[in-house]
PDB file of C-alpha atoms and ligand atoms in Angstrom:
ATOM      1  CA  UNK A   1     -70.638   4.237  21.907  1.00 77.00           C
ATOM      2  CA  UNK A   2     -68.627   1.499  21.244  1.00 86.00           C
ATOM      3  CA  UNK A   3     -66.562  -0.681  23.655  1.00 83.00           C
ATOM      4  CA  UNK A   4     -63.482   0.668  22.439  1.00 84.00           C
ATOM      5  CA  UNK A   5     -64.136   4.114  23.098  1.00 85.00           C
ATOM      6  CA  UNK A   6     -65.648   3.728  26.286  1.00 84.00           C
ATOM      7  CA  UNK A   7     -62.340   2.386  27.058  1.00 79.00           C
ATOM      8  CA  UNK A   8     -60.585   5.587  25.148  1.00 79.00           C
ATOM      9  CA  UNK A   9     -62.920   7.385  27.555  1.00 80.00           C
ATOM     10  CA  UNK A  10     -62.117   5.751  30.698  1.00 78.00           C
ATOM     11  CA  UNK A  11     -58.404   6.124  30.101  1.00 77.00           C
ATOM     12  CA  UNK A  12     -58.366   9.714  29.223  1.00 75.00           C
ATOM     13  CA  UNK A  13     -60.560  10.276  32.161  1.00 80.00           C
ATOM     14  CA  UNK A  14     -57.781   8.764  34.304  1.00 88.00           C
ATOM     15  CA  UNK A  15     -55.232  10.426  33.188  1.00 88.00           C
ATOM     16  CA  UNK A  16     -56.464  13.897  33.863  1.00 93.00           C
ATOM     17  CA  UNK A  17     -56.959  13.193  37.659  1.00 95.00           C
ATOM     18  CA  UNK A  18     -53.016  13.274  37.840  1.00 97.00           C
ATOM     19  CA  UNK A  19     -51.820  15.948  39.427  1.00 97.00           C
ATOM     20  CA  UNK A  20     -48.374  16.923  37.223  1.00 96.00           C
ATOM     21  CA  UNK A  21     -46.488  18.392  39.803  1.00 97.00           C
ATOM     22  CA  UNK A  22     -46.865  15.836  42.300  1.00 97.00           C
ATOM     23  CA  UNK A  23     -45.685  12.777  39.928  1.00 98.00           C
ATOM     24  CA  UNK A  24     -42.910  10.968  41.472  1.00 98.00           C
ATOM     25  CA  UNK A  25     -39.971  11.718  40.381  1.00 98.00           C
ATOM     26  CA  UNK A  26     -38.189   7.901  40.829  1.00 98.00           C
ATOM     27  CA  UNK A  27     -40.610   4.889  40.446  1.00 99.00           C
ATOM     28  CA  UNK A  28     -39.258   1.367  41.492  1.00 99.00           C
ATOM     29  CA  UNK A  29     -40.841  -1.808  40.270  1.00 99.00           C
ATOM     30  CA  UNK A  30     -40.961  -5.433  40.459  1.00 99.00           C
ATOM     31  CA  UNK A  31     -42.594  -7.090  37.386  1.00 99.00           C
ATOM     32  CA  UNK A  32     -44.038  -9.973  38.782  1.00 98.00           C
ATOM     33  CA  UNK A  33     -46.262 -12.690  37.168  1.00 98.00           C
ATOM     34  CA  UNK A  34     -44.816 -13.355  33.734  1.00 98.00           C
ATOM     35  CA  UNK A  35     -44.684 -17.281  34.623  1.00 98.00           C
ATOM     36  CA  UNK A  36     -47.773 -16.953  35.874  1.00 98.00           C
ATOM     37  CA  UNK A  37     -49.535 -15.927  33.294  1.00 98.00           C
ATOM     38  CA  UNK A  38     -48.475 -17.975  30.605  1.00 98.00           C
ATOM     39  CA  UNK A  39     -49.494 -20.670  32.686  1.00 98.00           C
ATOM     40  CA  UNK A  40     -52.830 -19.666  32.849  1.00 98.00           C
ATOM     41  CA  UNK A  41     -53.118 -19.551  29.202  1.00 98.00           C
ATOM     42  CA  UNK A  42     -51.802 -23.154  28.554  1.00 98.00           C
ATOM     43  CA  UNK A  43     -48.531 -21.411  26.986  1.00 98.00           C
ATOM     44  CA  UNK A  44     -44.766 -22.236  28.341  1.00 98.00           C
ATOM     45  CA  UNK A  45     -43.561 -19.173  30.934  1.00 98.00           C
ATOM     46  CA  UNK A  46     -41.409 -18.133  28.206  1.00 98.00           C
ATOM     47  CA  UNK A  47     -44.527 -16.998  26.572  1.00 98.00           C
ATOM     48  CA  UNK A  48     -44.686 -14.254  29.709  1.00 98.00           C
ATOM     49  CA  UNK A  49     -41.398 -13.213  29.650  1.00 98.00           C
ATOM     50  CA  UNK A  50     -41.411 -12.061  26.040  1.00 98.00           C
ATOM     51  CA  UNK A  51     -44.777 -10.686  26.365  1.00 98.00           C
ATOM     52  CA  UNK A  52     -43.076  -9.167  29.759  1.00 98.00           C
ATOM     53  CA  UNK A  53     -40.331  -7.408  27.216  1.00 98.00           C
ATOM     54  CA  UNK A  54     -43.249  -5.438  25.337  1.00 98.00           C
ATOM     55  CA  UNK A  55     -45.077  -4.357  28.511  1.00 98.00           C
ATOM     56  CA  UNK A  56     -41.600  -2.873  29.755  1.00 98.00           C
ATOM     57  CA  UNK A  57     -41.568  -0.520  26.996  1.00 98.00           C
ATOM     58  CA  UNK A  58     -45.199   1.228  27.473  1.00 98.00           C
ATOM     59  CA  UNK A  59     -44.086   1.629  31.034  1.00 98.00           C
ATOM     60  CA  UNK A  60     -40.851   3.642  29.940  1.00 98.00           C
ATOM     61  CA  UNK A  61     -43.010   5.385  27.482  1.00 98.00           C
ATOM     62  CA  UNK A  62     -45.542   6.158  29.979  1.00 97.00           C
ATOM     63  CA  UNK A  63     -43.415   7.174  32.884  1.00 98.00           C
ATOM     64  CA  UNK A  64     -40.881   9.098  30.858  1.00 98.00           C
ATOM     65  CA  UNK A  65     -44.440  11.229  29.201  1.00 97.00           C
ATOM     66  CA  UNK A  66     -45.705  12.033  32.612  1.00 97.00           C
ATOM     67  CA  UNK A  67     -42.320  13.405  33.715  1.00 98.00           C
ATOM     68  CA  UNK A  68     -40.613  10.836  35.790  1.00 98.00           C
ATOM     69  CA  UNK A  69     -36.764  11.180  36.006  1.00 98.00           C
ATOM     70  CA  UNK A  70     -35.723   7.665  36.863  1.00 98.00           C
ATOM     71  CA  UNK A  71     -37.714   4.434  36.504  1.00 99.00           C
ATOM     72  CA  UNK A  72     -35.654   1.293  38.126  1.00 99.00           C
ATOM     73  CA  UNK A  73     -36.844  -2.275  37.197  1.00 99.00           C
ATOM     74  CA  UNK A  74     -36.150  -5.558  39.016  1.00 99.00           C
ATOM     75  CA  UNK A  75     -35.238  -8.241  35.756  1.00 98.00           C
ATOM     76  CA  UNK A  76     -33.666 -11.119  37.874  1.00 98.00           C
ATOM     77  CA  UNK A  77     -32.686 -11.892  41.284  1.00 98.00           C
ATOM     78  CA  UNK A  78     -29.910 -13.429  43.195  1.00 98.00           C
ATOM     79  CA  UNK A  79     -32.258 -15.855  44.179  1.00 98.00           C
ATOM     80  CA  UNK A  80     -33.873 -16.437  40.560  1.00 98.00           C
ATOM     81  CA  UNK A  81     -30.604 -18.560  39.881  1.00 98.00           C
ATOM     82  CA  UNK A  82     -32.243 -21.879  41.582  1.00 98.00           C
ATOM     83  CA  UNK A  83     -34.829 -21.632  38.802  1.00 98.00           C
ATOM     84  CA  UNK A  84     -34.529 -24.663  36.203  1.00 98.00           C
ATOM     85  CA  UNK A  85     -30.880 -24.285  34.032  1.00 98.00           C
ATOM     86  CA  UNK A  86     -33.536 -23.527  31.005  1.00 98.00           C
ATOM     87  CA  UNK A  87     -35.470 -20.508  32.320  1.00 98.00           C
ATOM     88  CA  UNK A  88     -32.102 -19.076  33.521  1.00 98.00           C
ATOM     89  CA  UNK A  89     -30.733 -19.489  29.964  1.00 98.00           C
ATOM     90  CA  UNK A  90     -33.782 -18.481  28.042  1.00 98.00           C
ATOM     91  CA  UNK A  91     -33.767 -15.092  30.251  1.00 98.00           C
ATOM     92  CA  UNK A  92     -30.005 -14.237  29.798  1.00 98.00           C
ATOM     93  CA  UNK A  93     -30.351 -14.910  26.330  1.00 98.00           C
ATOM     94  CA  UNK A  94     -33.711 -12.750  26.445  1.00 98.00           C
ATOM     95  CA  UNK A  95     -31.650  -9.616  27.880  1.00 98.00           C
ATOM     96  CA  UNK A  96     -29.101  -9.999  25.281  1.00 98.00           C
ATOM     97  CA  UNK A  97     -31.799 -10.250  22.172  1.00 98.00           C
ATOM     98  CA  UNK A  98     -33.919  -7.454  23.446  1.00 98.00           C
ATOM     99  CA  UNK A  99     -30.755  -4.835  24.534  1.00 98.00           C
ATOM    100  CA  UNK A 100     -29.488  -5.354  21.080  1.00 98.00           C
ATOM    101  CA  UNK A 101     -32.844  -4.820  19.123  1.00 98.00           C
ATOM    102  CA  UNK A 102     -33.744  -1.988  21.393  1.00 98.00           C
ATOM    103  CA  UNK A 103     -30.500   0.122  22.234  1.00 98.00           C
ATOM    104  CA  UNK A 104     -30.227   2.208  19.860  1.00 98.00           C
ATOM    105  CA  UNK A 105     -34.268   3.857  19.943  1.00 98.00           C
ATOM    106  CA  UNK A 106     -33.326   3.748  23.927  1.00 98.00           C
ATOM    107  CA  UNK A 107     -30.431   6.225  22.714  1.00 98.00           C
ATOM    108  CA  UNK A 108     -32.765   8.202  20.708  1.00 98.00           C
ATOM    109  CA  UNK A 109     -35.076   8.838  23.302  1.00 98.00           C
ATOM    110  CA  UNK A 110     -32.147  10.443  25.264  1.00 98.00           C
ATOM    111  CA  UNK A 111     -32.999   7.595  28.014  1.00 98.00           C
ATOM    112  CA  UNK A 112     -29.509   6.928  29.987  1.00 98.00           C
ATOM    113  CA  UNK A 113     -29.376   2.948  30.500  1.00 98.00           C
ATOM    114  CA  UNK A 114     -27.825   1.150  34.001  1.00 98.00           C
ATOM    115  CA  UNK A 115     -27.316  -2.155  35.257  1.00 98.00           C
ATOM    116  CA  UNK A 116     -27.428  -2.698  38.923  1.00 98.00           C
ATOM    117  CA  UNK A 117     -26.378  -5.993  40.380  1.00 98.00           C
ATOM    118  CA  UNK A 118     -23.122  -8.180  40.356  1.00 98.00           C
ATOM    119  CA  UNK A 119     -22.664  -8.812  36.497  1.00 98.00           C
ATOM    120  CA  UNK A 120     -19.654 -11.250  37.322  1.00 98.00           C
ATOM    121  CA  UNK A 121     -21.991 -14.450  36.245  1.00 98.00           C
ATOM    122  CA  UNK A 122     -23.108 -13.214  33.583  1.00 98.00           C
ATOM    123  CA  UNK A 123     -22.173 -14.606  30.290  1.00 98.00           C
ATOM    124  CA  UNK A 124     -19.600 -12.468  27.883  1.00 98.00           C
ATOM    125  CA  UNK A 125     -21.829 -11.706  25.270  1.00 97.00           C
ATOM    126  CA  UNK A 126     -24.569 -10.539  27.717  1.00 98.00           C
ATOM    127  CA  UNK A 127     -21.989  -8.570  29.387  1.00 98.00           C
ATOM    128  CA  UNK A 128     -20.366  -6.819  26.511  1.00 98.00           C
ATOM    129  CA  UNK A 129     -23.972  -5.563  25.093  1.00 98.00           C
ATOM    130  CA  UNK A 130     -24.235  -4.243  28.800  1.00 98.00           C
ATOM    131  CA  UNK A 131     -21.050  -2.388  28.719  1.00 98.00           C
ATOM    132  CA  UNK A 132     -21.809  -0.788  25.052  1.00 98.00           C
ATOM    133  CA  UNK A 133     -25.300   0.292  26.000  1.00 98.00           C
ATOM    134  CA  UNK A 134     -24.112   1.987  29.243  1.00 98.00           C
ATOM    135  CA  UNK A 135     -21.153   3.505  27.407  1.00 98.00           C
ATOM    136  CA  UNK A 136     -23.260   4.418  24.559  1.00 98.00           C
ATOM    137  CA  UNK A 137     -26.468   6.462  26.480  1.00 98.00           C
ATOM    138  CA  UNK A 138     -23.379   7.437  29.498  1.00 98.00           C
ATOM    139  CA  UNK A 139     -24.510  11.054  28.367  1.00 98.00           C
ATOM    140  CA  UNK A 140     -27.931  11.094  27.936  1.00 98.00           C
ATOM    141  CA  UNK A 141     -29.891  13.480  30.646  1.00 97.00           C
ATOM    142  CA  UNK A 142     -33.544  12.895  30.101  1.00 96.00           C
ATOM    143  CA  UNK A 143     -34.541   9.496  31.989  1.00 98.00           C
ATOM    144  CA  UNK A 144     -32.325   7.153  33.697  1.00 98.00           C
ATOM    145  CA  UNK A 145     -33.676   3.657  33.314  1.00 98.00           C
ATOM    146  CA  UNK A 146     -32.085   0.931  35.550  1.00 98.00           C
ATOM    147  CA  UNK A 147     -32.298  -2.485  35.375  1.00 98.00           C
ATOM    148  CA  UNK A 148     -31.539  -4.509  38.057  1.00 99.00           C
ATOM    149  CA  UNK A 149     -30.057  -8.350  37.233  1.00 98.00           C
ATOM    150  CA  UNK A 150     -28.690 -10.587  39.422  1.00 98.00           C
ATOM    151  CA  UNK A 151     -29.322  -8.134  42.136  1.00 99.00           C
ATOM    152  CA  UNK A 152     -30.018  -8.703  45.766  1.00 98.00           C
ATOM    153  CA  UNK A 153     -30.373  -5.742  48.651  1.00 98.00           C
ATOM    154  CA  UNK A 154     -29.091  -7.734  51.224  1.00 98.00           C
ATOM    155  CA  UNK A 155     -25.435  -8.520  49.070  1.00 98.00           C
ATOM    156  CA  UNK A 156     -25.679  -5.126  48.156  1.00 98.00           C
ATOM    157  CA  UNK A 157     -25.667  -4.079  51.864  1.00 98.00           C
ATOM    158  CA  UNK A 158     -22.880  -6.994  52.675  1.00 98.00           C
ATOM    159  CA  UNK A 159     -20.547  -5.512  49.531  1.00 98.00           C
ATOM    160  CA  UNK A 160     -21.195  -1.508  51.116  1.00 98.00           C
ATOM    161  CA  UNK A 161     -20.635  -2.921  54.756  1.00 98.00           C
ATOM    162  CA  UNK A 162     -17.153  -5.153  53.412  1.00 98.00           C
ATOM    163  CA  UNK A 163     -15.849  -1.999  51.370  1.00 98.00           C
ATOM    164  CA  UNK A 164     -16.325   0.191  54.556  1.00 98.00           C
ATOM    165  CA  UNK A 165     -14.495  -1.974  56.561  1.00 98.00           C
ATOM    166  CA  UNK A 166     -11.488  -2.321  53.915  1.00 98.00           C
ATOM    167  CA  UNK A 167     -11.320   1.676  53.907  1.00 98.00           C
ATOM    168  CA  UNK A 168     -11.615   1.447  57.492  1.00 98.00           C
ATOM    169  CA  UNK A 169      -8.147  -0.986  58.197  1.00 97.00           C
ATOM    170  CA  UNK A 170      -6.461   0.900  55.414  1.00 98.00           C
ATOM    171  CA  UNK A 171      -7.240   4.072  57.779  1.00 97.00           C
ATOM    172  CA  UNK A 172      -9.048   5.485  54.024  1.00 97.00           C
ATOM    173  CA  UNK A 173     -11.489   6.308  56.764  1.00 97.00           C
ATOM    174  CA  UNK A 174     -11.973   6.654  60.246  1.00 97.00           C
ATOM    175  CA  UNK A 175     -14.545   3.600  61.548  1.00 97.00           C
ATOM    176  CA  UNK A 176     -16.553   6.865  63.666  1.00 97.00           C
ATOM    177  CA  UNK A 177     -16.822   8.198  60.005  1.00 96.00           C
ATOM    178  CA  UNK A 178     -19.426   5.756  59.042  1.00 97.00           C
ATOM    179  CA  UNK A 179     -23.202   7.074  58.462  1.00 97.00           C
ATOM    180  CA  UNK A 180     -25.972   7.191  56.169  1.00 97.00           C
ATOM    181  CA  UNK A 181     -24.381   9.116  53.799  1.00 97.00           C
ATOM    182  CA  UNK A 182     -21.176   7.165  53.663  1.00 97.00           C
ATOM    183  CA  UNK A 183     -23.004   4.119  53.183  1.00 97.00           C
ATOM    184  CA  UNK A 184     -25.313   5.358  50.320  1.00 97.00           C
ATOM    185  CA  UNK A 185     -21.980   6.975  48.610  1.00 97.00           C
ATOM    186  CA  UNK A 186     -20.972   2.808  47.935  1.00 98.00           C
ATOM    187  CA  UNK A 187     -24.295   1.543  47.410  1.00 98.00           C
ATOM    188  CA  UNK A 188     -24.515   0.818  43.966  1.00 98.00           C
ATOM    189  CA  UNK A 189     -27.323   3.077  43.619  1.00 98.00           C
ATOM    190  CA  UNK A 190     -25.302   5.759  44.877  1.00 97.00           C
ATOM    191  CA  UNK A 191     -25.948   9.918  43.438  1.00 96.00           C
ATOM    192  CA  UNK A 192     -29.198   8.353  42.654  1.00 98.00           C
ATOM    193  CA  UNK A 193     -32.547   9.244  44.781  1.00 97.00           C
ATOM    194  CA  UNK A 194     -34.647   7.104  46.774  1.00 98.00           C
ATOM    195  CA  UNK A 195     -37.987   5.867  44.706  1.00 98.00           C
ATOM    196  CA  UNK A 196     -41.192   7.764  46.123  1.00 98.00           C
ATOM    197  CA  UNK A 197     -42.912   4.923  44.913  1.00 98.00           C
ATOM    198  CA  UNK A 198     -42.632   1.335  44.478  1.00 99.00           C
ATOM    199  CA  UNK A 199     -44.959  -1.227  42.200  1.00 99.00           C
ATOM    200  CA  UNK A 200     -45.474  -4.641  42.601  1.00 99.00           C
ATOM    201  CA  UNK A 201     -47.410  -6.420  40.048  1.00 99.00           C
ATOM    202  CA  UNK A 202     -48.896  -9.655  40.449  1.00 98.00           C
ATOM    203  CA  UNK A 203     -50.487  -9.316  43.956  1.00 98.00           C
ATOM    204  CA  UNK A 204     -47.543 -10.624  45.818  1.00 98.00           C
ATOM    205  CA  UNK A 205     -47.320  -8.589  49.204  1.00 98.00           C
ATOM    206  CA  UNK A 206     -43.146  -8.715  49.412  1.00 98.00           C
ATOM    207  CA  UNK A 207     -40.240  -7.040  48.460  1.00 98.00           C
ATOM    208  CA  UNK A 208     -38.081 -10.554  47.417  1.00 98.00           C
ATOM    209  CA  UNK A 209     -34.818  -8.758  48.617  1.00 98.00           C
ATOM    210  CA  UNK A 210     -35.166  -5.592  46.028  1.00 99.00           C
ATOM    211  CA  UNK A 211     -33.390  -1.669  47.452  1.00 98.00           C
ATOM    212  CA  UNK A 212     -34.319  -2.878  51.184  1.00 98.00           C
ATOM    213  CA  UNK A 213     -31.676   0.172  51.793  1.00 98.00           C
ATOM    214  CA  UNK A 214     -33.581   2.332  49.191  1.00 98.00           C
ATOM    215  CA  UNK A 215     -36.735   1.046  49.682  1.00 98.00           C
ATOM    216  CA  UNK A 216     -37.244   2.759  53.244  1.00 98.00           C
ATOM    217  CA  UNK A 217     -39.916   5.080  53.203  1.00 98.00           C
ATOM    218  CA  UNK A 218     -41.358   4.874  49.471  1.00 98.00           C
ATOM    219  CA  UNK A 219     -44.902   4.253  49.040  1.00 98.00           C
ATOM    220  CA  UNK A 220     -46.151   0.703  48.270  1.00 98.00           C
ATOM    221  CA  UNK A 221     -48.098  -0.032  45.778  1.00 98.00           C
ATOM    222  CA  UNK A 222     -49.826  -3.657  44.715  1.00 98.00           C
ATOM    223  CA  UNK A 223     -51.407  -4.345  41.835  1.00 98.00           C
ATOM    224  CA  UNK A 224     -53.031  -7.670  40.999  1.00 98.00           C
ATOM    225  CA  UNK A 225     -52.443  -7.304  37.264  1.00 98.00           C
ATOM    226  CA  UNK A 226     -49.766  -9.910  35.954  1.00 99.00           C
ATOM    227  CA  UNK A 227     -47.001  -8.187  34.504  1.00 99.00           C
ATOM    228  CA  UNK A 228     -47.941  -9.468  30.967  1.00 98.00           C
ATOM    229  CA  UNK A 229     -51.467  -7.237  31.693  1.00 98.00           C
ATOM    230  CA  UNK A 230     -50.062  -4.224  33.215  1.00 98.00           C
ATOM    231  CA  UNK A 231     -49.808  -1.130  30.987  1.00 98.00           C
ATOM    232  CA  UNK A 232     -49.900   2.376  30.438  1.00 97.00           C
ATOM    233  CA  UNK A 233     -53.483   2.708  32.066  1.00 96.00           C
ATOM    234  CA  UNK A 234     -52.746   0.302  35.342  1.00 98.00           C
ATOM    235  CA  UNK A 235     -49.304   2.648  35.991  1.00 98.00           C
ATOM    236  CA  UNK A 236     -51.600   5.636  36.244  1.00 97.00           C
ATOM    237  CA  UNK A 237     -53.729   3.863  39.088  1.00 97.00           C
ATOM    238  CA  UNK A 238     -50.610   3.395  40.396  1.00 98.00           C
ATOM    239  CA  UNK A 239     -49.539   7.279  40.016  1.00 98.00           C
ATOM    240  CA  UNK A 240     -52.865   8.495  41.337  1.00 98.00           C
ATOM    241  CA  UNK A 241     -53.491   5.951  44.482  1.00 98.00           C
ATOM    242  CA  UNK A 242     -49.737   7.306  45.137  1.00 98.00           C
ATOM    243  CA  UNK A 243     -50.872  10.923  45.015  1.00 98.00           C
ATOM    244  CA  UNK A 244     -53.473  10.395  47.554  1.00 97.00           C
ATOM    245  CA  UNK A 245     -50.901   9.333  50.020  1.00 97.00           C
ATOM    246  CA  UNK A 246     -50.205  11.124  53.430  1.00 95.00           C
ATOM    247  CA  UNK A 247     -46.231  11.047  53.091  1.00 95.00           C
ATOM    248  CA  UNK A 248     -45.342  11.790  56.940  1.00 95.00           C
ATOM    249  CA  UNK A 249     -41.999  10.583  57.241  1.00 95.00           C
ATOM    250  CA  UNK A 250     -42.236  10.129  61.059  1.00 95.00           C
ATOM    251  CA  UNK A 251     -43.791  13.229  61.403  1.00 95.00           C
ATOM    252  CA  UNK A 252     -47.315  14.210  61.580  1.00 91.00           C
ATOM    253  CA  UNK A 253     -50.038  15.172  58.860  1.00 80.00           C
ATOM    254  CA  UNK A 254     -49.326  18.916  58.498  1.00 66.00           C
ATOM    255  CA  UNK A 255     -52.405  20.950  59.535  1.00 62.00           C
ATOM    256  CA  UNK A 256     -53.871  24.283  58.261  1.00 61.00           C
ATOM    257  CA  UNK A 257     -53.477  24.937  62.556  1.00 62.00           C
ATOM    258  CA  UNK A 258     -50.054  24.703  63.360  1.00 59.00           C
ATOM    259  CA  UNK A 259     -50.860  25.182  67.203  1.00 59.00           C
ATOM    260  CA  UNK A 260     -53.409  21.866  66.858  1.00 61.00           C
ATOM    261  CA  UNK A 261     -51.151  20.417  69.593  1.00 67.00           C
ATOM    262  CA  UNK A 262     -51.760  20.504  73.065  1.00 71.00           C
ATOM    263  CA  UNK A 263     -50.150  19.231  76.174  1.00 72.00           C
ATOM    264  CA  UNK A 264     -52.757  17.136  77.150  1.00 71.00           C
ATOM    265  CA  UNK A 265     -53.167  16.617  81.147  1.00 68.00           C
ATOM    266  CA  UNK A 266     -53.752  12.713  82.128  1.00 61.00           C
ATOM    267  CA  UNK A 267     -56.797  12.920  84.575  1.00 55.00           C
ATOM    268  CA  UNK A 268     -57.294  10.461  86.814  1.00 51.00           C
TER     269      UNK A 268
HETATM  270  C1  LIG B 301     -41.146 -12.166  36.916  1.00 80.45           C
HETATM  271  O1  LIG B 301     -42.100 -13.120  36.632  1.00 80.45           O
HETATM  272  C2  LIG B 301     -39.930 -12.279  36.031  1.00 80.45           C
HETATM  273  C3  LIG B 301     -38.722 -12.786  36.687  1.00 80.45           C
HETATM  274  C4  LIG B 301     -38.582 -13.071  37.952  1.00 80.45           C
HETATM  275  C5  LIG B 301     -37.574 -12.990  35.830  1.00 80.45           C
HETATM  276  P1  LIG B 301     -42.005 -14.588  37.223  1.00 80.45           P
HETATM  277  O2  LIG B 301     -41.159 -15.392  36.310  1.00 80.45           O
HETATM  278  O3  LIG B 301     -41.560 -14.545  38.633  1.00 80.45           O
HETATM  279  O4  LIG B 301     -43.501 -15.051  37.131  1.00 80.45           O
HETATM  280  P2  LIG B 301     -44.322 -15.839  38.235  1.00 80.45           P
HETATM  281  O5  LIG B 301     -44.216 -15.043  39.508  1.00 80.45           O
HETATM  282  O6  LIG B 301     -43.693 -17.186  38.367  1.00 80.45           O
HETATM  283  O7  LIG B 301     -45.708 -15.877  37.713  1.00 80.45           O
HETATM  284  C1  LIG B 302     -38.906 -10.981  42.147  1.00 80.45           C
HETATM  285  O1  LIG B 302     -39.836 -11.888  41.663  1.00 80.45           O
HETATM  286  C2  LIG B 302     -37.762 -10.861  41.200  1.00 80.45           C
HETATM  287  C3  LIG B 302     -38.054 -10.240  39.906  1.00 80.45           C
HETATM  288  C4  LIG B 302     -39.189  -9.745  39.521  1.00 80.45           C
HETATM  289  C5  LIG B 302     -36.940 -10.182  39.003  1.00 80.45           C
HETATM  290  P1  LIG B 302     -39.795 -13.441  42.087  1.00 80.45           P
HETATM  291  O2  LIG B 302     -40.901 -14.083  41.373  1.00 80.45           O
HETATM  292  O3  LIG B 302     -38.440 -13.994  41.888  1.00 80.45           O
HETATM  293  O4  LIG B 302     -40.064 -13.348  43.647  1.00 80.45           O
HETATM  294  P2  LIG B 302     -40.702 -14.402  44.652  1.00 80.45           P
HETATM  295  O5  LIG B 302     -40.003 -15.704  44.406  1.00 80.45           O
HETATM  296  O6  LIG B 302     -42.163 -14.482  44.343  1.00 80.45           O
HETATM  297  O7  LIG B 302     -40.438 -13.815  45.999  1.00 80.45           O
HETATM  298 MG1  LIG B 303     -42.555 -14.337  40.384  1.00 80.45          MG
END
């Protein structure tokens, strides 16, 4: 057999240990690594964004085919502003190029197309082909993809906590009001639910500020693949270490004996 379809092999293999009614229905990730490896390969980290761009699209492809609703994608941080003036630029012209070239097959696919994060910063142009393609796939039921740029969970917490408090003095709402369902109705997230699972490529054990609100009780998973290497294959690793999760919630592993507990007495 040749390499290539032992690889075939391997894949297909993989893919049939996923159990379709247990695939998450929102998957959260943060694609990690693209500077990294370009660097590796002598290239400039440019090289690993655009390759970044390409590995983006087999993930929508591949979540969307194994029935996930709603895939949500870090793209740049609040804090990814202190990076050098050139990377900045080369990115925010790298969302513009790619939403432009790729909009209108997004549309196609039915895929509905958000932008989480404080656009304010944002050059016009970047924020004009944001507008269009969230105006333009508003409708669209299949998959909700959102990308998340210049986006930050803790100022996303700060702006739901400062719009509270306005209500609150304009006596919108009564401060005893406030809970968890107040607070998710201004997240910026909000009518969307929490991912069951979140990836982090690259092998970096840390959430960098992404949904800490959201983030609460999905399931962590890290891969060591750079985001330039992750595909289509990798994401169903990801799927199937997910499925063999115990998701308690607080609570305890459900047993086939419900009367398993006892009140135990301490003996001295
Ligand atoms: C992720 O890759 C992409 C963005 C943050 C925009 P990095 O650019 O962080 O790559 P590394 O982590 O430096 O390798
Ligand atoms: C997180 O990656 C942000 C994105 C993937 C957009 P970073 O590379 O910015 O995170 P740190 O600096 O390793 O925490
Ligand atoms: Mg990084």
């Amino acid at each position: 057999m040749s390499l290539e379809k032992i690889i075939d092999k391997k894949k297909k293999d993989l893919s049939t240990k996923i159990d379709k009614q247990k695939v998450p229905e929102h998957v959260a990730i943060i694609m990690d690594g693209n500077g990294r490896w370009a660097t590796k390969k002598g290239l400039p980290r440019s090289y690993g964004h655009n390759k970044g761009v390409n590995v983006l699209k087999e993930i929508i492809k591949a979540s969307k085919k194994l029935g996930c609703k709603v895939l949500t994608v870090y793209a740049f941080s609040t804090e990814n502003w202190t990076r050098p003036k050139k990377e900045v630029d080369f990115l925010i012209n790298l969302f513009a190029e790619v939403l432009k070239n790729e909009i209108e097959e997004i549309h196609q696919e039915y895929i509905k197309m958000k932008f989480i994060g404080d656009l304010t910063p944002f050059p016009e142009k970047l924020k004009k082909i944001i507008f269009s393609s969230e105006s333009l796939t508003k409708n669209n039921k299949t998959f909700l993809l959102n990308v998340c740029v210049n986006y930050g969970g803790r100022q996303e917490i700060v702006k739901v906590a400062k719009e509270l408090a306005l209500k609150s003095s304009s006596g919108e709402i009564n401060p005893s009001e406030v809970n968890e369902e107040l607070f998710n109705s201004e997240l910026l997230t909000q009518g969307i639910k929490d991912p069951e699972l979140l990836i982090r490529t690259s092998g970096e054990k840390r959430i960098s500020n992404f949904l800490l609100w959201q983030l609460a009780y999905s399931e962590i998973y890290i891969s060591d693949v750079l985001w330039p290497d992750f595909n289509e294959f990798e994401f169903h690793k990801a799927i199937i270490d997910y499925q063999s999760r115990n998701r308690r919630f607080g609570g305890i592993e459900s047993l086939p004996n419900e009367s398993s507990f006892e009140d135990s007495k301490c003996s001295s």
